[in-house]
Amino acid sequence: MESEASKRDAVADQARRGFGLTLPAARLAIGVAVFVAARAVPSVPGMPGSLAPPAALTVPPTVAASWAHETDATDEDEGYPVESDLIVRRCQRCHERDDQGRMSRISYERKTPEGWQTSVRRMVALNDVSLDPDEAREVVRYLANRQGLAPEELEPGRFEVERRLIEHVYEADRDVENTCIQCHSMGRVITQRRTGEEWELLMATHRGLYPLVDFQAFQSGGDGPQPVDVAIDHLSEAFPLETPEWSAWSASMRSPRLAGTWALAGFEPGKGQIFGTVEIEAGDGPDEFLSSASYTYAESGARVGRSGQSIVYTGYQWRGRSNPGGSDELREVMTVDRGWQKMTGRWFTGAYDEFGPDVKLTRVSGGPVVSGVHPRALRTGAEAAEVRVHGANLPMNLAAGDFDFGPGVRVESVLGGDASQVTVRVAVDAEAPVGGRDLFVGGASLAEALQVHDGVDRIQVTPRAGMARIGGANFPKGYQPFDAIGWDDGPDGEPDTEDDLRLGRVPATWSMEEYTATFDDDDIDYVGALGPDGVFTPAIDGPNEDRRGSRNNVGDVWVVATYAGSDADPDAVSGRPLRARGHLIVTVPLYLKFDPWQGVPTGRLIP
C-alpha cells in the first residue's frame, strides 16, 4: 500500500511541474499539473448548480489549530459555506466547520487558481495534509470556482498571474505597497480578497512563518501605528471579501464554450511578431479543453506547432500547458472575454518565466479575420515593398483592388498566399501623410495595421530596466531579452508626445557599456554576455576568485543598441547611426523557494 509520505511526494512532484512548465522552469512557477489533464468529471466543481449536497461526514470534529480562524467571531453575513465533501474531510483536522458549513480561514478568502494552489502546496509541505494529485486538482478547481475573483477584480493584478516583470506602482497607498513588496510583488496582494479579520490573520501567519518580517517591513518603531497595522486597515477596506463585482460575476458564471478556430497574433521579446491559428476542442469536462496551435515568426519565417490541454477556472481564467513534457513546453495563462470572442494573455517558460510571447486570440466565426501585417511600418516614398497580411479565413484569389490601406498607400499586385497569409506589393506616395493606416480586405478590417513614417527618428531599448540572475552552478540562470524599437516623432516632430509612431522592432547591433555605480567599477567584465539577438546570458553563480574580493558576478551595465538602417530602408537613418540604451541589473538567484529540491538546469532554456 502506498505510504502517506509517498502520496505527498506525488503531489509535490505534480506541483513543481507547474501549469505549463517542466524542468527547472517550474521552480518558480505557481501553476501546477494538478490544474490540467484532470480526469473527466460529470460537472464542474464549484460552478453554480453543479454541486450535489455533500455526503454525510464521518470525520469526527477536532480542535482547530491554535492559529485558525474562529468563525463565530466573524460577521454572520460573511463567509462561504464549503460544500465539497473532499475539502471537509481533508481539511477539517485544522479548519473548524460551523453550523452554516463555513470553515475557518478557508471560507473567508477569495483567490486566483494560483493563490489556491499555493495554499494547497503549503498545507501539504508544512502541515502533512494527505492529498493525491487528483484530489489536489479537485480542491483547487472547487475553490477557484466558488471563491475566485471577478474579471474586474483580477485585471489590475494580471501581471502577477501572467508572470510579467514590470515596474508596477500601487497608487492607492504607496506606504502599504512598500510594506508588502519587501518580500513579493503587490500583485500577490491585489489578487486576493479577505475579511478584515482574515487580513489580520494573514499578517500573523507571515510573522509565524517568516520571523524576520518585522525587521524588514512590519515594524518601524515609535509609538504610532506600525506599518503592519496600517496595511491591515487599508487592505481590509480596499480588498474586502464581498464586492459588487464578485456578486454580479458569480451569479452569472458558467463554463465558456470555446471550441472552434481562433486567429492568433502575438509578440515575443527577442523574436518579434507571431501569427497563426489555434484550434480548440472540448475536453473531458465542461471546463477542460484541448488545443492545437500553428504559428509563424514573421521576421524569421520559423514555423511552430504546439498541442496542449487546459482548464478554464471561474468561467474566464484559461490555464494550460502546450507541448507538455518537451523541451519547448509553455505554460499558458489567458483571460477569456465576457463574450467568448477574444482571449489575451501570455505563454511562457524559463526558470524565471522570462521567455514567451504576449498573445491575443480572436474567434473565427466563419468570416475572415485580419491578425496583422509584416512589416508593420513603411516609409514615405517606398516602392515595391513586400507586405504580408496575416489572418484566418482570408478569401482566396484576392486582387490588388481588394486591399485598402488608406490614403497614399497603393497595393500594386498580389504575389500569392493562402487563407492564413497573403503577400502583396505596396508603394507609398512620397507626400503621404505620416500616421497609422487601417486595413480593409475581404470584408474584414484591422485598425492601425500599418504605420506610414518619414524616417526612424530614434530608437528605444525595451525593457528600459531589465533584470537577470546569475546561475548555472547551484541555481538556475535568469535571462533577459531586449528589443530595439524604432520611433517616428510624428507630425509635430517632437519626441515623446502623443502623436509619436511606434514602428516596431528594428535590426540592431548589441553591445554593453559600464554602468558606473562604484569607484573602479568592473561589472561589465563579470556579469555575463549579450548575444547578437539581444538576449543577455548571465554568468555563473557563486564567488568568483578572479574578481576583486571574490565577489559574486553581480552588477549593473548598460545594454546598448545601435541602428544604422536596414537593407529594405537604407535611408531610414540620416547619415548617422541611432543609439539607445537600457539599464540591466544582474542580481543573485532566488535563494529561497517553495520547492528548493529541484535540480539546476544546464544550457540556455529558450524555446
PDB file of C-alpha atoms in Angstrom, residues 211-493:
ATOM      1  CA  PRO A 211      10.011  35.906  11.769  1.00  0.00           C
ATOM      2  CA  LEU A 212      12.323  38.461  10.156  1.00  0.00           C
ATOM      3  CA  VAL A 213       9.382  40.212   8.519  1.00  0.00           C
ATOM      4  CA  ASP A 214       9.038  42.557  11.499  1.00  0.00           C
ATOM      5  CA  PHE A 215      12.547  43.880  10.889  1.00  0.00           C
ATOM      6  CA  GLN A 216      12.097  44.019   7.120  1.00  0.00           C
ATOM      7  CA  ALA A 217       8.733  45.716   6.842  1.00  0.00           C
ATOM      8  CA  PHE A 218       6.130  45.273   9.579  1.00  0.00           C
ATOM      9  CA  GLN A 219       7.595  47.371  12.409  1.00  0.00           C
ATOM     10  CA  SER A 220       9.153  50.823  12.302  1.00  0.00           C
ATOM     11  CA  GLY A 221       9.477  51.651  15.989  1.00  0.00           C
ATOM     12  CA  GLY A 222       7.894  54.552  17.809  1.00  0.00           C
ATOM     13  CA  ASP A 223       4.513  54.868  19.455  1.00  0.00           C
ATOM     14  CA  GLY A 224       2.361  55.475  16.386  1.00  0.00           C
ATOM     15  CA  PRO A 225       0.608  52.938  14.155  1.00  0.00           C
ATOM     16  CA  GLN A 226       3.054  50.408  12.786  1.00  0.00           C
ATOM     17  CA  PRO A 227       3.267  49.652   9.046  1.00  0.00           C
ATOM     18  CA  VAL A 228       1.617  46.265   9.551  1.00  0.00           C
ATOM     19  CA  ASP A 229      -1.378  47.886  11.265  1.00  0.00           C
ATOM     20  CA  VAL A 230      -1.715  50.488   8.519  1.00  0.00           C
ATOM     21  CA  ALA A 231      -1.570  47.708   5.924  1.00  0.00           C
ATOM     22  CA  ILE A 232      -4.286  45.678   7.660  1.00  0.00           C
ATOM     23  CA  ASP A 233      -6.622  48.677   7.782  1.00  0.00           C
ATOM     24  CA  HIS A 234      -6.025  49.588   4.150  1.00  0.00           C
ATOM     25  CA  LEU A 235      -6.277  46.077   2.717  1.00  0.00           C
ATOM     26  CA  SER A 236      -9.442  45.342   4.686  1.00  0.00           C
ATOM     27  CA  GLU A 237     -11.073  48.352   3.071  1.00  0.00           C
ATOM     28  CA  ALA A 238      -9.560  48.088  -0.414  1.00  0.00           C
ATOM     29  CA  PHE A 239      -9.900  44.319  -0.873  1.00  0.00           C
ATOM     30  CA  PRO A 240     -12.863  43.079   1.192  1.00  0.00           C
ATOM     31  CA  LEU A 241     -14.336  39.627   0.908  1.00  0.00           C
ATOM     32  CA  GLU A 242     -17.653  40.767  -0.549  1.00  0.00           C
ATOM     33  CA  THR A 243     -17.733  43.088  -3.558  1.00  0.00           C
ATOM     34  CA  PRO A 244     -20.393  44.080  -6.118  1.00  0.00           C
ATOM     35  CA  GLU A 245     -18.138  42.777  -8.901  1.00  0.00           C
ATOM     36  CA  TRP A 246     -17.955  39.296  -7.425  1.00  0.00           C
ATOM     37  CA  SER A 247     -21.663  39.201  -6.599  1.00  0.00           C
ATOM     38  CA  ALA A 248     -22.526  40.031 -10.198  1.00  0.00           C
ATOM     39  CA  TRP A 249     -19.982  37.657 -11.757  1.00  0.00           C
ATOM     40  CA  SER A 250     -20.655  34.663  -9.514  1.00  0.00           C
ATOM     41  CA  ALA A 251     -24.398  34.922 -10.193  1.00  0.00           C
ATOM     42  CA  SER A 252     -23.830  34.654 -13.965  1.00  0.00           C
ATOM     43  CA  MET A 253     -20.685  32.496 -14.059  1.00  0.00           C
ATOM     44  CA  ARG A 254     -20.641  29.449 -16.327  1.00  0.00           C
ATOM     45  CA  SER A 255     -18.178  27.324 -18.270  1.00  0.00           C
ATOM     46  CA  PRO A 256     -17.312  29.114 -21.538  1.00  0.00           C
ATOM     47  CA  ARG A 257     -17.874  27.468 -24.916  1.00  0.00           C
ATOM     48  CA  LEU A 258     -14.586  27.926 -26.693  1.00  0.00           C
ATOM     49  CA  ALA A 259     -14.440  25.097 -29.222  1.00  0.00           C
ATOM     50  CA  GLY A 260     -13.559  26.301 -32.711  1.00  0.00           C
ATOM     51  CA  THR A 261     -10.861  28.127 -34.658  1.00  0.00           C
ATOM     52  CA  TRP A 262      -9.083  31.161 -33.232  1.00  0.00           C
ATOM     53  CA  ALA A 263      -6.754  33.584 -35.021  1.00  0.00           C
ATOM     54  CA  LEU A 264      -3.515  34.124 -33.107  1.00  0.00           C
ATOM     55  CA  ALA A 265      -1.454  37.313 -33.026  1.00  0.00           C
ATOM     56  CA  GLY A 266       1.373  37.969 -30.606  1.00  0.00           C
ATOM     57  CA  PHE A 267       4.761  39.436 -29.875  1.00  0.00           C
ATOM     58  CA  GLU A 268       7.714  37.638 -28.323  1.00  0.00           C
ATOM     59  CA  PRO A 269      10.587  39.734 -26.925  1.00  0.00           C
ATOM     60  CA  GLY A 270      13.779  38.943 -28.775  1.00  0.00           C
ATOM     61  CA  LYS A 271      11.914  37.369 -31.719  1.00  0.00           C
ATOM     62  CA  GLY A 272       9.161  39.745 -32.833  1.00  0.00           C
ATOM     63  CA  GLN A 273       5.623  39.232 -34.109  1.00  0.00           C
ATOM     64  CA  ILE A 274       3.915  35.853 -34.396  1.00  0.00           C
ATOM     65  CA  PHE A 275       0.795  34.987 -36.399  1.00  0.00           C
ATOM     66  CA  GLY A 276      -1.185  31.780 -36.745  1.00  0.00           C
ATOM     67  CA  THR A 277      -4.247  29.885 -35.621  1.00  0.00           C
ATOM     68  CA  VAL A 278      -5.320  27.837 -32.616  1.00  0.00           C
ATOM     69  CA  GLU A 279      -7.835  25.006 -32.867  1.00  0.00           C
ATOM     70  CA  ILE A 280      -9.698  24.377 -29.622  1.00  0.00           C
ATOM     71  CA  GLU A 281     -11.727  21.264 -28.835  1.00  0.00           C
ATOM     72  CA  ALA A 282     -13.851  20.401 -25.825  1.00  0.00           C
ATOM     73  CA  GLY A 283     -12.122  18.155 -23.299  1.00  0.00           C
ATOM     74  CA  ASP A 284     -13.474  15.579 -20.897  1.00  0.00           C
ATOM     75  CA  GLY A 285     -15.122  18.113 -18.634  1.00  0.00           C
ATOM     76  CA  PRO A 286     -17.138  21.248 -19.442  1.00  0.00           C
ATOM     77  CA  ASP A 287     -14.261  23.484 -18.369  1.00  0.00           C
ATOM     78  CA  GLU A 288     -11.496  21.418 -19.993  1.00  0.00           C
ATOM     79  CA  PHE A 289     -10.103  21.968 -23.483  1.00  0.00           C
ATOM     80  CA  LEU A 290      -7.605  20.532 -25.936  1.00  0.00           C
ATOM     81  CA  SER A 291      -5.726  22.915 -28.209  1.00  0.00           C
ATOM     82  CA  SER A 292      -3.544  22.759 -31.298  1.00  0.00           C
ATOM     83  CA  ALA A 293      -1.606  25.865 -32.315  1.00  0.00           C
ATOM     84  CA  SER A 294       0.289  26.581 -35.512  1.00  0.00           C
ATOM     85  CA  TYR A 295       2.084  29.891 -35.948  1.00  0.00           C
ATOM     86  CA  THR A 296       4.938  31.630 -37.741  1.00  0.00           C
ATOM     87  CA  TYR A 297       7.522  34.132 -36.577  1.00  0.00           C
ATOM     88  CA  ALA A 298       7.044  36.965 -39.062  1.00  0.00           C
ATOM     89  CA  GLU A 299      10.681  38.089 -39.094  1.00  0.00           C
ATOM     90  CA  SER A 300      12.459  34.758 -39.384  1.00  0.00           C
ATOM     91  CA  GLY A 301       9.741  32.702 -41.046  1.00  0.00           C
ATOM     92  CA  ALA A 302      10.214  29.929 -38.463  1.00  0.00           C
ATOM     93  CA  ARG A 303       7.115  27.781 -38.055  1.00  0.00           C
ATOM     94  CA  VAL A 304       5.958  26.332 -34.742  1.00  0.00           C
ATOM     95  CA  GLY A 305       3.372  23.694 -33.895  1.00  0.00           C
ATOM     96  CA  ARG A 306       2.032  23.113 -30.407  1.00  0.00           C
ATOM     97  CA  SER A 307      -0.602  20.898 -28.784  1.00  0.00           C
ATOM     98  CA  GLY A 308      -1.870  21.310 -25.278  1.00  0.00           C
ATOM     99  CA  GLN A 309      -4.583  20.972 -22.693  1.00  0.00           C
ATOM    100  CA  SER A 310      -6.159  23.461 -20.346  1.00  0.00           C
ATOM    101  CA  ILE A 311      -8.774  24.217 -17.739  1.00  0.00           C
ATOM    102  CA  VAL A 312     -10.776  27.450 -17.566  1.00  0.00           C
ATOM    103  CA  TYR A 313     -11.354  28.485 -13.949  1.00  0.00           C
ATOM    104  CA  THR A 314     -14.024  30.839 -12.654  1.00  0.00           C
ATOM    105  CA  GLY A 315     -15.564  30.972 -16.117  1.00  0.00           C
ATOM    106  CA  TYR A 316     -12.756  33.022 -17.708  1.00  0.00           C
ATOM    107  CA  GLN A 317      -9.267  32.113 -16.433  1.00  0.00           C
ATOM    108  CA  TRP A 318      -7.521  29.891 -19.006  1.00  0.00           C
ATOM    109  CA  ARG A 319      -4.671  27.865 -17.503  1.00  0.00           C
ATOM    110  CA  GLY A 320      -2.889  25.312 -19.643  1.00  0.00           C
ATOM    111  CA  ARG A 321       0.275  23.748 -20.979  1.00  0.00           C
ATOM    112  CA  SER A 322       1.346  23.113 -24.546  1.00  0.00           C
ATOM    113  CA  ASN A 323       3.846  20.504 -25.747  1.00  0.00           C
ATOM    114  CA  PRO A 324       3.840  19.077 -22.217  1.00  0.00           C
ATOM    115  CA  GLY A 325       6.975  17.224 -21.255  1.00  0.00           C
ATOM    116  CA  GLY A 326       9.023  18.632 -24.126  1.00  0.00           C
ATOM    117  CA  SER A 327      11.960  20.997 -24.033  1.00  0.00           C
ATOM    118  CA  ASP A 328       9.736  23.656 -25.608  1.00  0.00           C
ATOM    119  CA  GLU A 329       6.839  23.283 -23.174  1.00  0.00           C
ATOM    120  CA  LEU A 330       4.988  26.516 -22.467  1.00  0.00           C
ATOM    121  CA  ARG A 331       2.618  27.475 -19.727  1.00  0.00           C
ATOM    122  CA  GLU A 332      -0.488  29.339 -20.945  1.00  0.00           C
ATOM    123  CA  VAL A 333      -2.232  31.997 -18.863  1.00  0.00           C
ATOM    124  CA  MET A 334      -5.033  33.858 -20.629  1.00  0.00           C
ATOM    125  CA  THR A 335      -8.223  35.750 -19.854  1.00  0.00           C
ATOM    126  CA  VAL A 336     -11.399  34.947 -21.799  1.00  0.00           C
ATOM    127  CA  ASP A 337     -13.579  37.963 -22.529  1.00  0.00           C
ATOM    128  CA  ARG A 338     -17.224  38.019 -21.467  1.00  0.00           C
ATOM    129  CA  GLY A 339     -18.488  37.443 -24.990  1.00  0.00           C
ATOM    130  CA  TRP A 340     -16.209  34.402 -25.555  1.00  0.00           C
ATOM    131  CA  GLN A 341     -14.818  36.113 -28.678  1.00  0.00           C
ATOM    132  CA  LYS A 342     -11.312  37.055 -27.553  1.00  0.00           C
ATOM    133  CA  MET A 343      -8.577  35.759 -25.261  1.00  0.00           C
ATOM    134  CA  THR A 344      -5.499  37.702 -24.195  1.00  0.00           C
ATOM    135  CA  GLY A 345      -2.545  36.788 -22.023  1.00  0.00           C
ATOM    136  CA  ARG A 346       0.916  35.300 -22.078  1.00  0.00           C
ATOM    137  CA  TRP A 347       2.586  31.959 -22.861  1.00  0.00           C
ATOM    138  CA  PHE A 348       5.903  31.493 -21.101  1.00  0.00           C
ATOM    139  CA  THR A 349       8.729  29.292 -19.895  1.00  0.00           C
ATOM    140  CA  GLY A 350      12.213  29.629 -18.420  1.00  0.00           C
ATOM    141  CA  ALA A 351      13.491  29.135 -14.898  1.00  0.00           C
ATOM    142  CA  TYR A 352      12.098  32.585 -14.073  1.00  0.00           C
ATOM    143  CA  ASP A 353       9.290  32.601 -16.652  1.00  0.00           C
ATOM    144  CA  GLU A 354      11.258  35.085 -18.746  1.00  0.00           C
ATOM    145  CA  PHE A 355      10.651  33.696 -22.241  1.00  0.00           C
ATOM    146  CA  GLY A 356       7.498  33.585 -24.320  1.00  0.00           C
ATOM    147  CA  PRO A 357       5.016  35.710 -26.276  1.00  0.00           C
ATOM    148  CA  ASP A 358       2.189  38.025 -25.376  1.00  0.00           C
ATOM    149  CA  VAL A 359      -0.809  36.632 -27.249  1.00  0.00           C
ATOM    150  CA  LYS A 360      -4.240  37.644 -28.467  1.00  0.00           C
ATOM    151  CA  LEU A 361      -6.727  35.099 -29.787  1.00  0.00           C
ATOM    152  CA  THR A 362      -9.757  36.163 -31.848  1.00  0.00           C
ATOM    153  CA  ARG A 363     -12.556  33.718 -32.577  1.00  0.00           C
ATOM    154  CA  VAL A 364     -13.031  32.890 -36.263  1.00  0.00           C
ATOM    155  CA  SER A 365     -16.787  32.690 -36.786  1.00  0.00           C
ATOM    156  CA  GLY A 366     -16.957  31.989 -40.496  1.00  0.00           C
ATOM    157  CA  GLY A 367     -15.821  35.299 -41.949  1.00  0.00           C
ATOM    158  CA  PRO A 368     -12.239  36.461 -42.498  1.00  0.00           C
ATOM    159  CA  VAL A 369     -10.092  37.790 -39.660  1.00  0.00           C
ATOM    160  CA  VAL A 370      -7.058  40.037 -40.171  1.00  0.00           C
ATOM    161  CA  SER A 371      -4.486  39.497 -37.399  1.00  0.00           C
ATOM    162  CA  GLY A 372      -1.703  41.835 -38.525  1.00  0.00           C
ATOM    163  CA  VAL A 373       0.800  42.787 -41.220  1.00  0.00           C
ATOM    164  CA  HIS A 374       4.563  42.493 -41.535  1.00  0.00           C
ATOM    165  CA  PRO A 375       6.426  44.729 -41.715  1.00  0.00           C
ATOM    166  CA  ARG A 376       4.111  46.964 -39.755  1.00  0.00           C
ATOM    167  CA  ALA A 377       5.807  50.206 -40.878  1.00  0.00           C
ATOM    168  CA  LEU A 378       6.637  51.633 -44.346  1.00  0.00           C
ATOM    169  CA  ARG A 379       8.453  54.838 -45.187  1.00  0.00           C
ATOM    170  CA  THR A 380       7.025  57.503 -47.421  1.00  0.00           C
ATOM    171  CA  GLY A 381       8.284  57.068 -50.960  1.00  0.00           C
ATOM    172  CA  ALA A 382       8.739  53.298 -50.563  1.00  0.00           C
ATOM    173  CA  GLU A 383       8.452  51.404 -53.845  1.00  0.00           C
ATOM    174  CA  ALA A 384       7.714  47.742 -54.480  1.00  0.00           C
ATOM    175  CA  ALA A 385       7.709  46.937 -50.767  1.00  0.00           C
ATOM    176  CA  GLU A 386       6.510  43.439 -49.894  1.00  0.00           C
ATOM    177  CA  VAL A 387       3.948  43.260 -47.118  1.00  0.00           C
ATOM    178  CA  ARG A 388       2.461  40.065 -45.700  1.00  0.00           C
ATOM    179  CA  VAL A 389      -1.100  40.190 -44.441  1.00  0.00           C
ATOM    180  CA  HIS A 390      -1.759  37.546 -41.765  1.00  0.00           C
ATOM    181  CA  GLY A 391      -5.111  36.252 -40.596  1.00  0.00           C
ATOM    182  CA  ALA A 392      -7.586  33.412 -40.836  1.00  0.00           C
ATOM    183  CA  ASN A 393     -10.224  32.538 -43.435  1.00  0.00           C
ATOM    184  CA  LEU A 394      -8.777  35.124 -45.813  1.00  0.00           C
ATOM    185  CA  PRO A 395     -10.559  34.973 -49.197  1.00  0.00           C
ATOM    186  CA  MET A 396      -8.841  33.120 -51.994  1.00  0.00           C
ATOM    187  CA  ASN A 397      -7.924  34.772 -55.321  1.00  0.00           C
ATOM    188  CA  LEU A 398      -7.691  38.266 -53.868  1.00  0.00           C
ATOM    189  CA  ALA A 399      -6.822  41.085 -56.296  1.00  0.00           C
ATOM    190  CA  ALA A 400      -4.880  44.255 -55.621  1.00  0.00           C
ATOM    191  CA  GLY A 401      -8.079  46.268 -55.576  1.00  0.00           C
ATOM    192  CA  ASP A 402      -9.439  44.186 -52.689  1.00  0.00           C
ATOM    193  CA  PHE A 403      -6.874  45.724 -50.308  1.00  0.00           C
ATOM    194  CA  ASP A 404      -7.388  49.214 -48.901  1.00  0.00           C
ATOM    195  CA  PHE A 405      -4.571  50.642 -46.755  1.00  0.00           C
ATOM    196  CA  GLY A 406      -5.879  54.185 -46.918  1.00  0.00           C
ATOM    197  CA  PRO A 407      -4.608  57.445 -48.446  1.00  0.00           C
ATOM    198  CA  GLY A 408      -1.183  57.386 -50.042  1.00  0.00           C
ATOM    199  CA  VAL A 409      -0.687  53.609 -49.889  1.00  0.00           C
ATOM    200  CA  ARG A 410      -1.260  51.594 -53.094  1.00  0.00           C
ATOM    201  CA  VAL A 411      -1.345  47.827 -53.434  1.00  0.00           C
ATOM    202  CA  GLU A 412       0.200  47.211 -56.848  1.00  0.00           C
ATOM    203  CA  SER A 413      -0.114  43.440 -57.035  1.00  0.00           C
ATOM    204  CA  VAL A 414      -0.847  40.267 -55.100  1.00  0.00           C
ATOM    205  CA  LEU A 415       2.149  37.934 -55.037  1.00  0.00           C
ATOM    206  CA  GLY A 416       0.358  34.902 -53.640  1.00  0.00           C
ATOM    207  CA  GLY A 417      -0.770  33.302 -50.438  1.00  0.00           C
ATOM    208  CA  ASP A 418      -3.482  31.239 -48.801  1.00  0.00           C
ATOM    209  CA  ALA A 419      -6.256  31.572 -46.238  1.00  0.00           C
ATOM    210  CA  SER A 420      -3.792  32.453 -43.463  1.00  0.00           C
ATOM    211  CA  GLN A 421      -1.296  34.715 -45.263  1.00  0.00           C
ATOM    212  CA  VAL A 422      -1.262  36.852 -48.406  1.00  0.00           C
ATOM    213  CA  THR A 423       1.788  38.700 -49.738  1.00  0.00           C
ATOM    214  CA  VAL A 424       1.233  41.970 -51.604  1.00  0.00           C
ATOM    215  CA  ARG A 425       3.495  44.503 -53.299  1.00  0.00           C
ATOM    216  CA  VAL A 426       2.920  48.016 -51.944  1.00  0.00           C
ATOM    217  CA  ALA A 427       4.020  51.544 -52.880  1.00  0.00           C
ATOM    218  CA  VAL A 428       3.773  54.596 -50.629  1.00  0.00           C
ATOM    219  CA  ASP A 429       3.478  58.116 -52.045  1.00  0.00           C
ATOM    220  CA  ALA A 430       6.368  60.418 -51.217  1.00  0.00           C
ATOM    221  CA  GLU A 431       3.921  63.017 -49.905  1.00  0.00           C
ATOM    222  CA  ALA A 432       1.713  60.577 -47.987  1.00  0.00           C
ATOM    223  CA  PRO A 433       0.825  61.914 -44.533  1.00  0.00           C
ATOM    224  CA  VAL A 434       2.531  60.065 -41.717  1.00  0.00           C
ATOM    225  CA  GLY A 435       0.381  58.100 -39.322  1.00  0.00           C
ATOM    226  CA  GLY A 436      -1.479  54.858 -38.799  1.00  0.00           C
ATOM    227  CA  ARG A 437      -3.481  53.171 -41.564  1.00  0.00           C
ATOM    228  CA  ASP A 438      -6.450  50.867 -41.084  1.00  0.00           C
ATOM    229  CA  LEU A 439      -6.577  47.886 -43.414  1.00  0.00           C
ATOM    230  CA  PHE A 440      -9.776  46.669 -45.092  1.00  0.00           C
ATOM    231  CA  VAL A 441      -9.772  43.422 -47.070  1.00  0.00           C
ATOM    232  CA  GLY A 442     -12.397  40.830 -47.917  1.00  0.00           C
ATOM    233  CA  GLY A 443     -14.970  42.212 -45.532  1.00  0.00           C
ATOM    234  CA  ALA A 444     -12.532  42.271 -42.592  1.00  0.00           C
ATOM    235  CA  SER A 445     -10.571  45.144 -41.099  1.00  0.00           C
ATOM    236  CA  LEU A 446      -7.748  45.865 -38.695  1.00  0.00           C
ATOM    237  CA  ALA A 447      -7.204  49.247 -37.049  1.00  0.00           C
ATOM    238  CA  GLU A 448      -3.700  50.750 -37.171  1.00  0.00           C
ATOM    239  CA  ALA A 449      -2.486  47.797 -39.240  1.00  0.00           C
ATOM    240  CA  LEU A 450       0.307  49.813 -40.876  1.00  0.00           C
ATOM    241  CA  GLN A 451       2.372  52.836 -39.839  1.00  0.00           C
ATOM    242  CA  VAL A 452       3.451  55.266 -42.558  1.00  0.00           C
ATOM    243  CA  HIS A 453       6.508  57.255 -41.442  1.00  0.00           C
ATOM    244  CA  ASP A 454       9.121  59.605 -42.884  1.00  0.00           C
ATOM    245  CA  GLY A 455      12.174  58.054 -41.200  1.00  0.00           C
ATOM    246  CA  VAL A 456      13.287  56.457 -37.966  1.00  0.00           C
ATOM    247  CA  ASP A 457      13.948  59.423 -35.708  1.00  0.00           C
ATOM    248  CA  ARG A 458      15.071  57.478 -32.667  1.00  0.00           C
ATOM    249  CA  ILE A 459      15.183  54.014 -31.188  1.00  0.00           C
ATOM    250  CA  GLN A 460      14.376  52.724 -27.744  1.00  0.00           C
ATOM    251  CA  VAL A 461      15.697  49.698 -25.876  1.00  0.00           C
ATOM    252  CA  THR A 462      12.972  47.673 -24.189  1.00  0.00           C
ATOM    253  CA  PRO A 463      12.710  46.969 -21.391  1.00  0.00           C
ATOM    254  CA  ARG A 464      14.248  50.215 -20.214  1.00  0.00           C
ATOM    255  CA  ALA A 465      15.191  48.459 -16.985  1.00  0.00           C
ATOM    256  CA  GLY A 466      15.817  44.721 -17.129  1.00  0.00           C
ATOM    257  CA  MET A 467      16.909  42.143 -14.594  1.00  0.00           C
ATOM    258  CA  ALA A 468      18.865  38.908 -14.916  1.00  0.00           C
ATOM    259  CA  ARG A 469      20.002  36.415 -12.285  1.00  0.00           C
ATOM    260  CA  ILE A 470      23.355  34.692 -12.166  1.00  0.00           C
ATOM    261  CA  GLY A 471      23.222  30.907 -12.015  1.00  0.00           C
ATOM    262  CA  GLY A 472      24.214  27.602 -13.507  1.00  0.00           C
ATOM    263  CA  ALA A 473      26.101  26.108 -10.549  1.00  0.00           C
ATOM    264  CA  ASN A 474      23.629  25.816  -7.697  1.00  0.00           C
ATOM    265  CA  PHE A 475      20.688  27.811  -9.024  1.00  0.00           C
ATOM    266  CA  PRO A 476      19.171  28.363 -12.479  1.00  0.00           C
ATOM    267  CA  LYS A 477      20.170  31.272 -14.670  1.00  0.00           C
ATOM    268  CA  GLY A 478      17.701  34.086 -15.210  1.00  0.00           C
ATOM    269  CA  TYR A 479      17.981  35.526 -18.733  1.00  0.00           C
ATOM    270  CA  GLN A 480      16.810  38.887 -20.056  1.00  0.00           C
ATOM    271  CA  PRO A 481      15.794  39.516 -23.700  1.00  0.00           C
ATOM    272  CA  PHE A 482      15.989  43.040 -25.123  1.00  0.00           C
ATOM    273  CA  ASP A 483      14.472  44.647 -28.231  1.00  0.00           C
ATOM    274  CA  ALA A 484      15.329  47.770 -30.225  1.00  0.00           C
ATOM    275  CA  ILE A 485      12.116  49.628 -31.120  1.00  0.00           C
ATOM    276  CA  GLY A 486      12.046  52.299 -33.821  1.00  0.00           C
ATOM    277  CA  TRP A 487      10.073  55.535 -33.429  1.00  0.00           C
ATOM    278  CA  ASP A 488       8.976  58.358 -35.704  1.00  0.00           C
ATOM    279  CA  ASP A 489       8.436  61.625 -33.836  1.00  0.00           C
ATOM    280  CA  GLY A 490       5.154  62.127 -35.653  1.00  0.00           C
ATOM    281  CA  PRO A 491       3.656  65.174 -37.367  1.00  0.00           C
ATOM    282  CA  ASP A 492       4.823  67.587 -34.662  1.00  0.00           C
ATOM    283  CA  GLY A 493       8.451  66.427 -34.960  1.00  0.00           C
TER     284      GLY A 493
END
